[in-house]
Every structure is written in structure tokens, then in C-alpha cells.
Coordinates of C-alpha atoms in Angstrom, one line a residue:
M1 CA 82.8 133.8 144.8
S2 CA 83.2 131.0 147.7
K3 CA 85.4 131.7 150.8
Q4 CA 87.6 128.5 150.0
Y5 CA 88.9 130.2 146.6
K6 CA 90.1 133.7 148.0
T7 CA 93.6 132.2 148.9
V8 CA 95.9 129.7 147.5
S9 CA 98.6 127.9 149.7
L10 CA 101.6 126.8 147.9
S11 CA 104.3 124.3 149.1
D12 CA 107.7 125.9 149.4
E13 CA 108.9 123.7 146.3
Q14 CA 105.7 125.2 144.2
R15 CA 106.5 128.7 145.2
I16 CA 110.2 128.2 144.2
A17 CA 109.3 126.8 141.0
L18 CA 106.7 129.5 140.0
E19 CA 109.1 132.3 141.2
A20 CA 111.7 131.0 138.9
L21 CA 109.2 130.5 135.8
C22 CA 108.3 134.3 136.4
R23 CA 112.1 135.4 136.1
R24 CA 112.4 133.5 132.8
R25 CA 113.6 135.9 129.9
K26 CA 111.3 133.9 127.5
V27 CA 108.1 132.4 128.6
D28 CA 104.9 132.1 127.2
A29 CA 102.5 135.2 128.5
L30 CA 100.0 132.7 129.4
V31 CA 102.0 130.5 131.5
W32 CA 103.7 133.6 132.9
K33 CA 100.0 134.9 133.8
R34 CA 98.8 131.5 135.3
A35 CA 102.0 131.4 137.6
R36 CA 101.7 135.1 138.8
A37 CA 98.0 134.6 139.5
F38 CA 99.0 131.7 142.2
L39 CA 101.8 133.6 143.5
L40 CA 99.7 136.6 144.1
L41 CA 97.0 134.5 145.7
D42 CA 99.6 132.6 148.0
A43 CA 100.8 136.1 149.3
G44 CA 97.4 136.6 150.4
E45 CA 95.7 139.1 147.7
D46 CA 92.0 138.1 147.1
A47 CA 90.8 136.7 143.9
G48 CA 89.1 139.7 142.8
T49 CA 92.3 141.9 143.0
V50 CA 94.2 139.1 141.3
C51 CA 91.8 139.3 138.0
R52 CA 92.1 143.3 137.9
I53 CA 95.8 142.8 138.1
L54 CA 96.0 140.3 135.4
D55 CA 93.1 141.6 133.5
I56 CA 91.4 138.0 133.7
G57 CA 87.7 136.9 134.6
P58 CA 86.8 135.3 137.7
T59 CA 85.5 132.4 136.0
V60 CA 88.8 131.8 134.2
L61 CA 90.6 131.9 137.7
T62 CA 88.3 129.4 139.1
E63 CA 89.1 127.0 136.4
W64 CA 92.8 127.5 136.6
R65 CA 92.5 126.6 140.3
F66 CA 90.6 123.2 139.5
A67 CA 93.1 122.6 137.1
F68 CA 96.0 123.2 139.4
A69 CA 94.5 121.0 142.2
G70 CA 94.4 118.1 139.7
A71 CA 97.4 118.5 137.6
G72 CA 99.8 120.4 139.8
L73 CA 102.7 122.0 138.5
S74 CA 102.1 120.3 135.1
F75 CA 99.2 122.6 134.7
F76 CA 101.3 125.7 134.0
G77 CA 102.7 123.9 130.9
L78 CA 99.3 123.0 129.1
K79 CA 99.4 125.0 126.1
D80 CA 96.2 123.5 125.0
Y81 CA 94.2 124.1 128.2
S82 CA 90.8 124.8 127.7
Q83 CA 88.2 125.7 130.4
R84 CA 86.5 122.5 130.0
Q85 CA 89.3 120.6 131.1
G86 CA 90.8 120.4 134.6
H87 CA 87.6 119.9 136.6
L88 CA 88.6 116.7 138.1
S89 CA 91.0 115.8 140.4
V90 CA 93.9 113.1 139.3
V91 CA 92.1 110.6 141.7
Q92 CA 88.8 111.5 139.8
E93 CA 90.5 111.0 136.4
Q94 CA 92.1 107.8 137.1
A95 CA 88.4 106.8 138.5
V96 CA 86.8 107.8 135.4
R97 CA 89.7 106.3 133.0
A98 CA 89.2 103.0 135.0
H99 CA 85.4 102.8 134.6
F100 CA 85.2 103.5 130.9
T101 CA 88.2 101.1 130.2
A102 CA 86.2 98.4 131.8
Q103 CA 82.8 99.5 130.5
P104 CA 83.3 101.5 127.1
A105 CA 80.9 104.7 126.8
R106 CA 79.0 104.4 123.4
N107 CA 78.8 108.3 123.5
A108 CA 79.7 111.5 125.5
D109 CA 76.4 111.7 126.9
E110 CA 77.3 108.5 128.9
V111 CA 80.4 110.1 129.9
C112 CA 78.7 113.3 130.9
A113 CA 76.1 111.2 133.1
Y114 CA 78.8 109.3 134.8
V115 CA 80.9 112.6 135.6
L116 CA 77.9 114.2 137.0
A117 CA 76.9 111.1 139.2
E118 CA 80.3 110.1 140.2
C119 CA 82.2 113.3 140.5
D120 CA 79.4 115.9 141.0
Q121 CA 80.9 117.9 137.9
N122 CA 78.6 119.0 134.9
Y123 CA 80.2 118.5 131.9
S124 CA 78.8 119.5 128.1
T125 CA 78.9 117.0 125.3
S126 CA 82.0 118.6 123.9
G127 CA 83.7 119.0 127.3
A128 CA 83.2 115.2 127.7
A129 CA 84.6 114.3 124.3
K130 CA 87.6 116.5 125.1
L131 CA 88.0 115.0 128.6
M132 CA 88.0 111.3 127.2
R133 CA 90.5 112.3 124.5
R134 CA 92.9 113.8 127.1
L135 CA 92.7 110.5 129.1
G136 CA 93.6 108.6 126.2
F137 CA 90.4 107.4 124.5
A138 CA 89.3 107.5 120.9
Y139 CA 85.8 107.6 119.3
K140 CA 86.0 104.7 117.0
K141 CA 84.3 101.6 115.9
P142 CA 85.2 98.1 117.5
Q143 CA 86.5 95.8 114.9
L144 CA 83.9 93.1 114.2
L145 CA 85.7 89.7 114.6
P146 CA 84.6 86.2 114.0
A147 CA 83.2 84.6 117.0
Q148 CA 84.3 81.2 116.4
A149 CA 87.7 81.7 114.6
D150 CA 90.1 79.0 115.1
E151 CA 93.7 80.2 115.3
A152 CA 95.3 77.0 114.2
K153 CA 93.3 76.5 111.5
Q154 CA 94.0 79.7 110.1
A155 CA 97.9 79.2 110.5
A156 CA 97.5 75.8 109.0
F157 CA 95.6 77.4 105.9
I158 CA 97.9 80.2 105.4
A159 CA 101.0 77.8 105.4
K160 CA 99.4 75.7 103.0
Y161 CA 98.5 78.8 100.9
E162 CA 101.8 79.9 100.7
A163 CA 103.4 76.5 99.8
L164 CA 100.7 76.2 97.0
M165 CA 101.8 79.9 95.6
N166 CA 105.6 78.9 96.1
G167 CA 105.3 75.7 94.0
L168 CA 102.7 77.1 91.4
A169 CA 103.4 76.1 88.0
A170 CA 103.4 78.7 85.0
D171 CA 100.2 77.0 83.5
E172 CA 98.4 77.2 86.8
M173 CA 96.2 79.9 88.2
V174 CA 94.7 80.8 91.6
V175 CA 91.4 82.5 92.2
F176 CA 89.4 83.5 95.2
S177 CA 85.4 83.2 95.2
D178 CA 82.5 84.3 96.8
A179 CA 79.0 85.6 96.1
V180 CA 77.7 89.2 96.7
H181 CA 74.1 90.3 97.0
P182 CA 74.0 94.1 96.2
E183 CA 70.7 95.4 97.2
H184 CA 69.1 98.2 95.4
Q185 CA 69.4 100.6 97.8
S186 CA 71.0 104.3 98.1
R187 CA 73.9 104.2 100.6
P188 CA 75.0 107.4 102.4
A189 CA 78.6 107.7 103.0
H190 CA 81.2 110.3 104.5
G191 CA 82.3 112.8 101.9
W192 CA 83.2 116.6 101.2
F193 CA 80.4 118.8 100.7
P194 CA 79.9 122.7 100.8
K195 CA 80.0 123.7 104.6
G196 CA 76.8 125.1 105.4
Q197 CA 75.1 123.5 102.8
K198 CA 72.3 120.7 103.5
T199 CA 73.3 117.4 101.6
A200 CA 70.6 114.5 101.0
L201 CA 70.5 111.3 99.2
K202 CA 67.2 110.4 97.6
A203 CA 66.3 106.9 99.0
T204 CA 64.7 104.1 96.9
S205 CA 61.8 102.1 97.8
G206 CA 62.5 98.7 96.4
R207 CA 64.0 95.9 97.7
K208 CA 65.4 94.0 94.5
R209 CA 69.1 92.7 94.7
L210 CA 71.3 91.2 92.4
N211 CA 73.0 87.5 93.2
I212 CA 76.3 87.3 91.8
Q213 CA 79.0 84.5 92.2
G214 CA 82.5 85.8 91.1
A215 CA 86.1 84.4 91.2
L216 CA 89.2 87.0 91.3
D217 CA 92.6 86.4 90.1
L218 CA 94.9 88.6 92.3
E219 CA 97.5 88.7 89.8
T220 CA 95.5 90.0 86.9
F221 CA 92.5 90.9 88.3
Q222 CA 90.5 89.2 86.0
F223 CA 86.8 88.8 87.7
T224 CA 84.8 86.0 86.2
F225 CA 81.2 86.1 87.3
V226 CA 77.8 84.9 86.8
E227 CA 74.1 86.0 88.1
G228 CA 71.3 84.3 88.9
E229 CA 68.0 84.2 90.7
K230 CA 69.7 82.8 93.5
I231 CA 73.3 81.3 94.4
N232 CA 73.3 77.7 94.4
A233 CA 75.0 74.5 93.4
Q234 CA 74.0 75.2 89.7
T235 CA 75.4 79.0 89.8
T236 CA 78.7 77.2 91.3
R237 CA 79.0 74.9 88.4
Q238 CA 78.3 77.8 85.8
M239 CA 80.8 80.1 87.1
L240 CA 83.5 77.2 87.6
E241 CA 82.5 76.5 84.0
K242 CA 83.3 79.7 82.8
L243 CA 86.6 80.0 84.8
E244 CA 87.6 76.8 82.5
R245 CA 86.4 78.2 79.2
N246 CA 88.0 81.7 79.8
N247 CA 91.5 79.8 80.8
Q248 CA 92.0 77.4 78.4
T249 CA 95.8 77.1 78.5
K250 CA 95.9 76.6 82.5
T251 CA 96.2 72.9 83.5
A252 CA 95.0 73.6 87.1
I253 CA 92.5 76.3 88.4
H254 CA 92.9 76.6 92.0
V255 CA 89.6 78.0 93.3
F256 CA 89.4 79.1 97.2
V257 CA 85.8 79.2 98.3
D258 CA 84.0 79.3 101.9
N259 CA 82.1 76.6 103.3
A260 CA 78.6 77.3 101.9
R261 CA 76.4 74.3 101.6
Y262 CA 76.4 74.7 97.9
H263 CA 80.0 74.3 97.6
H264 CA 79.5 71.0 99.3
A265 CA 76.4 70.0 97.3
K266 CA 76.4 66.3 96.2
I267 CA 75.0 67.4 92.8
L268 CA 78.5 69.0 92.2
Q269 CA 80.6 66.4 93.4
P270 CA 80.3 64.1 90.0
W271 CA 81.4 67.4 87.8
L272 CA 84.3 68.2 90.1
D273 CA 85.6 64.3 90.1
S274 CA 85.6 64.0 86.2
P275 CA 88.9 63.4 85.0
E276 CA 88.9 66.1 82.6
R277 CA 88.3 68.8 85.4
R278 CA 91.0 71.4 85.7
V279 CA 89.1 73.1 88.7
K280 CA 90.3 72.4 92.2
L281 CA 88.4 73.4 95.1
H282 CA 90.2 74.5 98.2
F283 CA 88.0 75.6 101.5
L284 CA 88.6 78.2 103.7
P285 CA 88.5 77.7 107.6
A286 CA 85.4 78.1 109.1
Y287 CA 84.5 81.7 110.1
A288 CA 87.4 83.4 108.3
P289 CA 86.1 85.7 105.8
H290 CA 89.2 87.9 106.3
L291 CA 91.2 85.0 104.6
N292 CA 89.1 85.6 101.3
P293 CA 90.4 88.9 99.6
I294 CA 87.5 88.9 97.3
E295 CA 85.3 89.9 100.1
R296 CA 87.4 93.1 100.0
L297 CA 86.5 93.6 96.5
W298 CA 82.8 93.9 97.4
G299 CA 83.8 96.7 99.6
V300 CA 85.6 98.4 96.7
M301 CA 82.3 98.0 94.5
H302 CA 80.1 99.7 97.0
K303 CA 82.7 102.5 97.3
W304 CA 82.8 103.0 93.1
V305 CA 79.2 102.3 92.7
T306 CA 76.6 102.6 95.5
H307 CA 78.2 104.9 98.1
N308 CA 76.1 108.4 97.7
R309 CA 74.7 107.1 94.4
H310 CA 71.0 107.2 93.6
Y311 CA 69.5 104.8 90.9
A312 CA 66.2 105.4 90.1
T313 CA 65.5 102.1 88.7
F314 CA 66.7 98.6 89.2
N315 CA 67.8 98.5 85.8
Q316 CA 70.0 101.5 86.1
F317 CA 71.6 99.7 89.4
T318 CA 72.1 96.6 87.7
E319 CA 73.6 98.3 84.8
A320 CA 75.9 100.2 87.2
I321 CA 77.0 97.0 89.0
F322 CA 77.8 95.0 86.0
D323 CA 79.7 97.9 84.2
F324 CA 82.0 98.3 87.4
F325 CA 83.1 94.5 86.8
R326 CA 83.2 94.4 83.2
K327 CA 84.8 98.1 82.8
T328 CA 85.9 100.2 85.8
L329 CA 87.6 97.1 87.6
P330 CA 89.8 96.0 84.5
E331 CA 90.8 99.8 83.8
K332 CA 91.3 100.8 87.5
W333 CA 92.5 97.9 89.2
P334 CA 95.9 99.2 89.9
E335 CA 94.2 101.5 92.3
S336 CA 92.8 98.7 94.6
R337 CA 95.8 96.4 94.6
D338 CA 96.8 97.6 97.9
T339 CA 93.2 96.9 99.6
V340 CA 92.4 93.7 97.8
T341 CA 95.3 91.4 98.7
D342 CA 96.5 88.3 100.1
N343 CA 98.3 89.7 103.0
F344 CA 97.1 87.2 105.5
R345 CA 97.3 87.1 109.2
V346 CA 96.0 84.7 111.9
I347 CA 93.3 86.8 113.7
S348 CA 93.3 86.2 117.5
L349 CA 90.5 87.4 120.0
K350 CA 93.5 87.6 122.4
E351 CA 95.1 90.6 121.1
Y352 CA 91.9 92.5 121.4
K353 CA 89.4 93.9 124.3
V354 CA 86.7 92.1 123.2
I355 CA 83.5 93.9 124.5

């Protein structure tokens, strides 16, 4: 043990505080042991003697010294203290926090490398993770936001939508429409499995996919859809025609769609403009998929059908997808009502730290 660690010099204030801590009737045993160790060192006892008196190892005592140097008297109250914490001084911790606030670390290895290079301290991966949590960081994915979302247009759309819903007649309905292209692929997802058991999911070798264009009524969760070799103006018209056939009593069917080219196709306009047309298209703002609730339905579909599921053939996969829309969704839709909603809000990049 190096000479610089054989004694500890406490200030009068620190000595009084630790002596008072040791005199308390009810004090945690570990806290009392830490305080007594530093008082003995301050009184001139060498580290070896202190370790023997308190029955602690020299490594533990060294770790306590690092922690005390960084945290001061607050160290004695750290009930969840672990040896990997406390190597850095307060100034070093502030530097680490500032660095990774400006330049987020992608993994714990980057934290280890930085701390070793800048602070000359060797942390394990788990130690670096504990350090980052202690400094106020959390390991998470950044939220993916549209790069060109217009806040004013989002707000205008929400206001227009709310006005439409407030004035909606009993013989009118509102649906949200979009296309989805589920691919015949196994999708590993988190789940609860027996500890120690190696768990695997069979992969599929094909790249076939379905092309589905659908419309969802948030009031009833009625889902109208068509399938085609590709999504275009023709499938759009087929889906809209199906909406009208399935809702004969509605005088107006308000359909919210994105700005895909086939929604603006010239060959679609004469049909949309005909006097008997009950379908009325409303366009979402550009780069605002969060304003289309049906996007969330696709996530629910994958959770039910593709996550941790293997389908040996494309026909089996197709049957499972259609079974979800035709049976599972009508039967289980109350379970998705809190997920697939029109609880819209304006997304602003100003609210986020954009990396």
C-alpha cells in the first residue's frame, strides 16, 4: 500500500461530524465502520491496523478513500455504495457528465475508454454502467422524429380535426388510412424465458411480403382493407369503394391519408369528384406519421403476429396476418384502445436534445 494512503487528515468540521455519527444510538453498522475507519486513520493509525481492528480488507479501505475524496461526508450515507463507484473525484465526475451530455456514449465501452484516457481510472463494463446511472444517465433509444416536421401545420391539422369531430353528424364517420407491407421474416423480440435456457427463433429465407392498404375507424375498430401486388391508385380506389359498400348508411366518410403519390393520382380524381361520392379525403401534414393512428395499429399487428413467431411457409404467414385483421382485432380491440388513439400532439424538435 502506497505511503500516500497510510494516514487521513480530517478537518475539524469533518472530525466532529464523524465523532457524532459514531456516538449515535442507532446507526447503520456499515456507516459506523466507515466513520470509525477514518477517525482511526486521522488519529495516526496505519491502514493495516485499521483493517485488523474493523475486520475489513485493504482493497475496501482503498475504495472508501477514493469515495470520500470524491463525495466528502455524503459518502458515509451511501447505503448502495459499491466498490466500482467512487474512484473519480467530484471534478472528474463533473467532467464525465459534461462530456457525455454533449457527446452521448453509444455503449459502456466508450465510457470505459474515456474514463481511462481522461481520468486514468480503469472501469469494468458493469462499473461504467453504474457510474453513468449514478451521474444521471439512462441507457435508452433516442426517439425517432421527422426531420422536417412543420409545427404550425401540425397544429393547424389538429385544430381542423378537432373541429370536424366536434361537428360530426350521426350519419358520418371518420377513418384513418395507410398501407403496410409485412415481410415474411421472423422477428425476435424481448420476452420472458427460463433462466439459463438458450432460446432461439428459426429464421426464414424468403423475402416475400404482403401489400395491404387499410382504413381504421377508431370508434368501432372496424378495419377495412384490400390486398394487392403493389399499392397504387387502383388499390386506393378499391379500398375506398369497399368503405362505401360496407357503410351504406353513412352520408359522408372522412378518410385521413398521407401524401403518398397514389393518393394524389390524376386517374383517381374523376372518381373522387363524382357527385355520388360519399368518401372525402383529408391529407395529413407532410412528415407527420404520428398524426395517423393506424401507424400504431401496425405495431400492434406485429406484436400479435410476427414477434417471436416462425411461419414455415408464406401461406402460413399470410393466413396469420389476415386472421389478425379479421378475427383477433374485432375480438381484442379493447386491449389496443389505449395504444391506437387520436390523442394528437405537436412534435417539436425544440423539446429534444437532437443528436
